Amino acid sequence: NSYVNVTVYDMLGREVKTLVNSTQDAGFKSVVWNAANDYGNPVSAGVYLYQIRAGDFVQTRKMVLLK
């Protein structure tokens, strides 16, 4: 068990959406992002960053949103 945080950022480093922010059991998980920000407004197509934090583990990767 570990505290997990998955957040989406734009290329300027601004936080767009927090997808997961809770304690999770160990194992494989899946998260679906509906291409909306924290306020429910749709975001534009482009390149975004997502960051996964779980305990001491931190990983940031790029993703492309196509509409």
PDB file of N, CA and C in Angstrom:
ATOM      1  N   ASN A   1       0.840  -1.190   0.000  1.00  0.00           N
ATOM      2  CA  ASN A   1       0.000   0.000   0.000  1.00  0.00           C
ATOM      3  C   ASN A   1       0.874   1.239   0.000  1.00  0.00           C
ATOM      4  N   SER A   2       0.457   2.223  -0.771  1.00  0.00           N
ATOM      5  CA  SER A   2       1.221   3.455  -0.846  1.00  0.00           C
ATOM      6  C   SER A   2       0.306   4.582  -1.295  1.00  0.00           C
ATOM      7  N   TYR A   3       0.673   5.803  -0.939  1.00  0.00           N
ATOM      8  CA  TYR A   3      -0.040   6.976  -1.414  1.00  0.00           C
ATOM      9  C   TYR A   3       0.346   7.207  -2.868  1.00  0.00           C
ATOM     10  N   VAL A   4      -0.633   7.359  -3.753  1.00  0.00           N
ATOM     11  CA  VAL A   4      -0.392   7.506  -5.196  1.00  0.00           C
ATOM     12  C   VAL A   4      -0.994   8.813  -5.669  1.00  0.00           C
ATOM     13  N   ASN A   5      -0.233   9.527  -6.498  1.00  0.00           N
ATOM     14  CA  ASN A   5      -0.699  10.764  -7.096  1.00  0.00           C
ATOM     15  C   ASN A   5      -0.357  10.721  -8.576  1.00  0.00           C
ATOM     16  N   VAL A   6      -1.363  10.886  -9.434  1.00  0.00           N
ATOM     17  CA  VAL A   6      -1.156  10.961 -10.885  1.00  0.00           C
ATOM     18  C   VAL A   6      -1.731  12.301 -11.336  1.00  0.00           C
ATOM     19  N   THR A   7      -0.862  13.142 -11.904  1.00  0.00           N
ATOM     20  CA  THR A   7      -1.262  14.495 -12.287  1.00  0.00           C
ATOM     21  C   THR A   7      -0.855  14.760 -13.725  1.00  0.00           C
ATOM     22  N   VAL A   8      -1.715  15.484 -14.460  1.00  0.00           N
ATOM     23  CA  VAL A   8      -1.440  15.888 -15.842  1.00  0.00           C
ATOM     24  C   VAL A   8      -1.064  17.365 -15.839  1.00  0.00           C
ATOM     25  N   TYR A   9       0.016  17.708 -16.564  1.00  0.00           N
ATOM     26  CA  TYR A   9       0.496  19.082 -16.687  1.00  0.00           C
ATOM     27  C   TYR A   9       0.554  19.471 -18.153  1.00  0.00           C
ATOM     28  N   ASP A  10       0.412  20.774 -18.448  1.00  0.00           N
ATOM     29  CA  ASP A  10       0.659  21.236 -19.815  1.00  0.00           C
ATOM     30  C   ASP A  10       2.165  21.436 -19.990  1.00  0.00           C
ATOM     31  N   MET A  11       2.588  21.820 -21.180  1.00  0.00           N
ATOM     32  CA  MET A  11       4.023  21.934 -21.460  1.00  0.00           C
ATOM     33  C   MET A  11       4.673  23.130 -20.757  1.00  0.00           C
ATOM     34  N   LEU A  12       3.877  24.014 -20.196  1.00  0.00           N
ATOM     35  CA  LEU A  12       4.423  25.129 -19.428  1.00  0.00           C
ATOM     36  C   LEU A  12       4.535  24.779 -17.950  1.00  0.00           C
ATOM     37  N   GLY A  13       4.131  23.569 -17.597  1.00  0.00           N
ATOM     38  CA  GLY A  13       4.249  23.116 -16.218  1.00  0.00           C
ATOM     39  C   GLY A  13       3.047  23.429 -15.350  1.00  0.00           C
ATOM     40  N   ARG A  14       1.987  23.935 -15.951  1.00  0.00           N
ATOM     41  CA  ARG A  14       0.779  24.232 -15.178  1.00  0.00           C
ATOM     42  C   ARG A  14      -0.040  22.960 -14.989  1.00  0.00           C
ATOM     43  N   GLU A  15      -0.553  22.777 -13.791  1.00  0.00           N
ATOM     44  CA  GLU A  15      -1.356  21.589 -13.504  1.00  0.00           C
ATOM     45  C   GLU A  15      -2.687  21.676 -14.239  1.00  0.00           C
ATOM     46  N   VAL A  16      -3.032  20.610 -14.957  1.00  0.00           N
ATOM     47  CA  VAL A  16      -4.266  20.568 -15.730  1.00  0.00           C
ATOM     48  C   VAL A  16      -5.314  19.729 -15.006  1.00  0.00           C
ATOM     49  N   LYS A  17      -4.928  18.535 -14.549  1.00  0.00           N
ATOM     50  CA  LYS A  17      -5.898  17.614 -13.953  1.00  0.00           C
ATOM     51  C   LYS A  17      -5.196  16.664 -12.997  1.00  0.00           C
ATOM     52  N   THR A  18      -5.788  16.421 -11.844  1.00  0.00           N
ATOM     53  CA  THR A  18      -5.315  15.392 -10.922  1.00  0.00           C
ATOM     54  C   THR A  18      -6.205  14.179 -11.118  1.00  0.00           C
ATOM     55  N   LEU A  19      -5.616  13.069 -11.555  1.00  0.00           N
ATOM     56  CA  LEU A  19      -6.386  11.871 -11.865  1.00  0.00           C
ATOM     57  C   LEU A  19      -6.517  10.941 -10.673  1.00  0.00           C
ATOM     58  N   VAL A  20      -5.453  10.786  -9.898  1.00  0.00           N
ATOM     59  CA  VAL A  20      -5.463   9.919  -8.720  1.00  0.00           C
ATOM     60  C   VAL A  20      -4.789  10.683  -7.587  1.00  0.00           C
ATOM     61  N   ASN A  21      -5.399  10.628  -6.403  1.00  0.00           N
ATOM     62  CA  ASN A  21      -4.826  11.312  -5.248  1.00  0.00           C
ATOM     63  C   ASN A  21      -5.289  10.573  -3.996  1.00  0.00           C
ATOM     64  N   SER A  22      -4.842   9.316  -3.845  1.00  0.00           N
ATOM     65  CA  SER A  22      -5.312   8.500  -2.724  1.00  0.00           C
ATOM     66  C   SER A  22      -4.345   7.351  -2.467  1.00  0.00           C
ATOM     67  N   THR A  23      -4.596   6.628  -1.404  1.00  0.00           N
ATOM     68  CA  THR A  23      -3.814   5.438  -1.087  1.00  0.00           C
ATOM     69  C   THR A  23      -4.327   4.279  -1.938  1.00  0.00           C
ATOM     70  N   GLN A  24      -3.406   3.542  -2.543  1.00  0.00           N
ATOM     71  CA  GLN A  24      -3.762   2.442  -3.438  1.00  0.00           C
ATOM     72  C   GLN A  24      -3.077   1.160  -2.985  1.00  0.00           C
ATOM     73  N   ASP A  25      -3.723   0.030  -3.233  1.00  0.00           N
ATOM     74  CA  ASP A  25      -3.105  -1.268  -3.002  1.00  0.00           C
ATOM     75  C   ASP A  25      -2.104  -1.547  -4.116  1.00  0.00           C
ATOM     76  N   ALA A  26      -1.150  -2.422  -3.839  1.00  0.00           N
ATOM     77  CA  ALA A  26      -0.163  -2.802  -4.853  1.00  0.00           C
ATOM     78  C   ALA A  26      -0.859  -3.548  -5.988  1.00  0.00           C
ATOM     79  N   GLY A  27      -0.308  -3.417  -7.193  1.00  0.00           N
ATOM     80  CA  GLY A  27      -0.857  -4.117  -8.350  1.00  0.00           C
ATOM     81  C   GLY A  27      -0.939  -3.204  -9.553  1.00  0.00           C
ATOM     82  N   PHE A  28      -1.401  -3.756 -10.654  1.00  0.00           N
ATOM     83  CA  PHE A  28      -1.538  -2.999 -11.893  1.00  0.00           C
ATOM     84  C   PHE A  28      -2.849  -2.240 -11.873  1.00  0.00           C
ATOM     85  N   LYS A  29      -2.798  -0.984 -12.273  1.00  0.00           N
ATOM     86  CA  LYS A  29      -3.979  -0.111 -12.281  1.00  0.00           C
ATOM     87  C   LYS A  29      -4.091   0.559 -13.638  1.00  0.00           C
ATOM     88  N   SER A  30      -5.267   1.064 -13.935  1.00  0.00           N
ATOM     89  CA  SER A  30      -5.516   1.787 -15.172  1.00  0.00           C
ATOM     90  C   SER A  30      -6.270   3.068 -14.842  1.00  0.00           C
ATOM     91  N   VAL A  31      -5.911   4.153 -15.537  1.00  0.00           N
ATOM     92  CA  VAL A  31      -6.569   5.443 -15.335  1.00  0.00           C
ATOM     93  C   VAL A  31      -6.961   5.976 -16.698  1.00  0.00           C
ATOM     94  N   VAL A  32      -8.181   6.479 -16.812  1.00  0.00           N
ATOM     95  CA  VAL A  32      -8.661   7.065 -18.059  1.00  0.00           C
ATOM     96  C   VAL A  32      -8.878   8.556 -17.834  1.00  0.00           C
ATOM     97  N   TRP A  33      -8.306   9.369 -18.721  1.00  0.00           N
ATOM     98  CA  TRP A  33      -8.463  10.815 -18.661  1.00  0.00           C
ATOM     99  C   TRP A  33      -9.415  11.232 -19.773  1.00  0.00           C
ATOM    100  N   ASN A  34     -10.463  11.980 -19.441  1.00  0.00           N
ATOM    101  CA  ASN A  34     -11.470  12.382 -20.424  1.00  0.00           C
ATOM    102  C   ASN A  34     -11.126  13.690 -21.142  1.00  0.00           C
ATOM    103  N   ALA A  35      -9.879  14.121 -21.090  1.00  0.00           N
ATOM    104  CA  ALA A  35      -9.378  15.326 -21.769  1.00  0.00           C
ATOM    105  C   ALA A  35     -10.048  16.594 -21.263  1.00  0.00           C
ATOM    106  N   ALA A  36     -10.380  16.597 -19.964  1.00  0.00           N
ATOM    107  CA  ALA A  36     -10.938  17.792 -19.335  1.00  0.00           C
ATOM    108  C   ALA A  36     -10.022  18.216 -18.191  1.00  0.00           C
ATOM    109  N   ASN A  37     -10.083  19.498 -17.838  1.00  0.00           N
ATOM    110  CA  ASN A  37      -9.262  19.977 -16.726  1.00  0.00           C
ATOM    111  C   ASN A  37     -10.008  19.749 -15.412  1.00  0.00           C
ATOM    112  N   ASP A  38      -9.459  20.262 -14.301  1.00  0.00           N
ATOM    113  CA  ASP A  38     -10.073  20.077 -12.984  1.00  0.00           C
ATOM    114  C   ASP A  38     -11.440  20.741 -12.870  1.00  0.00           C
ATOM    115  N   TYR A  39     -11.729  21.710 -13.737  1.00  0.00           N
ATOM    116  CA  TYR A  39     -13.015  22.412 -13.706  1.00  0.00           C
ATOM    117  C   TYR A  39     -14.040  21.792 -14.648  1.00  0.00           C
ATOM    118  N   GLY A  40     -13.660  20.727 -15.356  1.00  0.00           N
ATOM    119  CA  GLY A  40     -14.578  20.057 -16.282  1.00  0.00           C
ATOM    120  C   GLY A  40     -14.575  20.621 -17.683  1.00  0.00           C
ATOM    121  N   ASN A  41     -13.738  21.609 -17.942  1.00  0.00           N
ATOM    122  CA  ASN A  41     -13.655  22.205 -19.280  1.00  0.00           C
ATOM    123  C   ASN A  41     -12.725  21.380 -20.163  1.00  0.00           C
ATOM    124  N   PRO A  42     -13.089  21.174 -21.431  1.00  0.00           N
ATOM    125  CA  PRO A  42     -12.207  20.406 -22.320  1.00  0.00           C
ATOM    126  C   PRO A  42     -10.900  21.146 -22.582  1.00  0.00           C
ATOM    127  N   VAL A  43      -9.814  20.391 -22.716  1.00  0.00           N
ATOM    128  CA  VAL A  43      -8.508  20.979 -23.028  1.00  0.00           C
ATOM    129  C   VAL A  43      -8.220  20.767 -24.505  1.00  0.00           C
ATOM    130  N   SER A  44      -7.294  21.549 -25.035  1.00  0.00           N
ATOM    131  CA  SER A  44      -6.978  21.469 -26.458  1.00  0.00           C
ATOM    132  C   SER A  44      -6.042  20.297 -26.739  1.00  0.00           C
ATOM    133  N   ALA A  45      -6.024  19.892 -27.992  1.00  0.00           N
ATOM    134  CA  ALA A  45      -5.112  18.839 -28.430  1.00  0.00           C
ATOM    135  C   ALA A  45      -3.682  19.360 -28.332  1.00  0.00           C
ATOM    136  N   GLY A  46      -2.751  18.466 -28.049  1.00  0.00           N
ATOM    137  CA  GLY A  46      -1.361  18.868 -27.935  1.00  0.00           C
ATOM    138  C   GLY A  46      -0.578  17.900 -27.086  1.00  0.00           C
ATOM    139  N   VAL A  47       0.604  18.336 -26.665  1.00  0.00           N
ATOM    140  CA  VAL A  47       1.491  17.507 -25.854  1.00  0.00           C
ATOM    141  C   VAL A  47       1.315  17.887 -24.389  1.00  0.00           C
ATOM    142  N   TYR A  48       1.171  16.879 -23.560  1.00  0.00           N
ATOM    143  CA  TYR A  48       1.015  17.057 -22.119  1.00  0.00           C
ATOM    144  C   TYR A  48       2.013  16.161 -21.401  1.00  0.00           C
ATOM    145  N   LEU A  49       2.261  16.461 -20.143  1.00  0.00           N
ATOM    146  CA  LEU A  49       3.113  15.639 -19.287  1.00  0.00           C
ATOM    147  C   LEU A  49       2.234  15.018 -18.221  1.00  0.00           C
ATOM    148  N   TYR A  50       2.536  13.788 -17.849  1.00  0.00           N
ATOM    149  CA  TYR A  50       1.864  13.205 -16.697  1.00  0.00           C
ATOM    150  C   TYR A  50       2.934  12.720 -15.726  1.00  0.00           C
ATOM    151  N   GLN A  51       2.663  12.885 -14.452  1.00  0.00           N
ATOM    152  CA  GLN A  51       3.614  12.499 -13.415  1.00  0.00           C
ATOM    153  C   GLN A  51       2.941  11.519 -12.466  1.00  0.00           C
ATOM    154  N   ILE A  52       3.634  10.407 -12.220  1.00  0.00           N
ATOM    155  CA  ILE A  52       3.170   9.381 -11.295  1.00  0.00           C
ATOM    156  C   ILE A  52       4.065   9.429 -10.069  1.00  0.00           C
ATOM    157  N   ARG A  53       3.458   9.599  -8.913  1.00  0.00           N
ATOM    158  CA  ARG A  53       4.183   9.552  -7.634  1.00  0.00           C
ATOM    159  C   ARG A  53       3.561   8.449  -6.792  1.00  0.00           C
ATOM    160  N   ALA A  54       4.400   7.513  -6.347  1.00  0.00           N
ATOM    161  CA  ALA A  54       3.947   6.414  -5.485  1.00  0.00           C
ATOM    162  C   ALA A  54       5.062   6.118  -4.494  1.00  0.00           C
ATOM    163  N   GLY A  55       4.885   6.534  -3.255  1.00  0.00           N
ATOM    164  CA  GLY A  55       5.940   6.352  -2.265  1.00  0.00           C
ATOM    165  C   GLY A  55       7.171   7.139  -2.672  1.00  0.00           C
ATOM    166  N   ASP A  56       8.314   6.452  -2.807  1.00  0.00           N
ATOM    167  CA  ASP A  56       9.565   7.090  -3.239  1.00  0.00           C
ATOM    168  C   ASP A  56       9.703   7.142  -4.756  1.00  0.00           C
ATOM    169  N   PHE A  57       8.813   6.479  -5.482  1.00  0.00           N
ATOM    170  CA  PHE A  57       8.872   6.402  -6.940  1.00  0.00           C
ATOM    171  C   PHE A  57       8.237   7.646  -7.554  1.00  0.00           C
ATOM    172  N   VAL A  58       8.967   8.282  -8.491  1.00  0.00           N
ATOM    173  CA  VAL A  58       8.444   9.423  -9.243  1.00  0.00           C
ATOM    174  C   VAL A  58       8.844   9.243 -10.696  1.00  0.00           C
ATOM    175  N   GLN A  59       7.860   9.354 -11.604  1.00  0.00           N
ATOM    176  CA  GLN A  59       8.158   9.223 -13.040  1.00  0.00           C
ATOM    177  C   GLN A  59       7.308  10.230 -13.805  1.00  0.00           C
ATOM    178  N   THR A  60       7.941  10.950 -14.740  1.00  0.00           N
ATOM    179  CA  THR A  60       7.255  11.916 -15.581  1.00  0.00           C
ATOM    180  C   THR A  60       7.462  11.514 -17.032  1.00  0.00           C
ATOM    181  N   ARG A  61       6.368  11.496 -17.786  1.00  0.00           N
ATOM    182  CA  ARG A  61       6.411  11.127 -19.206  1.00  0.00           C
ATOM    183  C   ARG A  61       5.560  12.082 -20.039  1.00  0.00           C
ATOM    184  N   LYS A  62       5.836  12.113 -21.339  1.00  0.00           N
ATOM    185  CA  LYS A  62       5.049  12.908 -22.275  1.00  0.00           C
ATOM    186  C   LYS A  62       3.905  12.067 -22.822  1.00  0.00           C
ATOM    187  N   MET A  63       2.830  12.747 -23.196  1.00  0.00           N
ATOM    188  CA  MET A  63       1.753  12.090 -23.942  1.00  0.00           C
ATOM    189  C   MET A  63       1.171  13.083 -24.928  1.00  0.00           C
ATOM    190  N   VAL A  64       0.590  12.558 -25.994  1.00  0.00           N
ATOM    191  CA  VAL A  64      -0.008  13.386 -27.029  1.00  0.00           C
ATOM    192  C   VAL A  64      -1.508  13.187 -26.991  1.00  0.00           C
ATOM    193  N   LEU A  65      -2.237  14.293 -26.889  1.00  0.00           N
ATOM    194  CA  LEU A  65      -3.693  14.241 -26.909  1.00  0.00           C
ATOM    195  C   LEU A  65      -4.160  14.611 -28.307  1.00  0.00           C
ATOM    196  N   LEU A  66      -4.827  13.677 -28.968  1.00  0.00           N
ATOM    197  CA  LEU A  66      -5.391  13.905 -30.297  1.00  0.00           C
ATOM    198  C   LEU A  66      -6.908  13.942 -30.199  1.00  0.00           C
ATOM    199  N   LYS A  67      -7.515  14.852 -30.911  1.00  0.00           N
ATOM    200  CA  LYS A  67      -8.981  14.928 -30.898  1.00  0.00           C
ATOM    201  C   LYS A  67      -9.525  14.682 -32.277  1.00  0.00           C
TER     202      LYS A  67
END
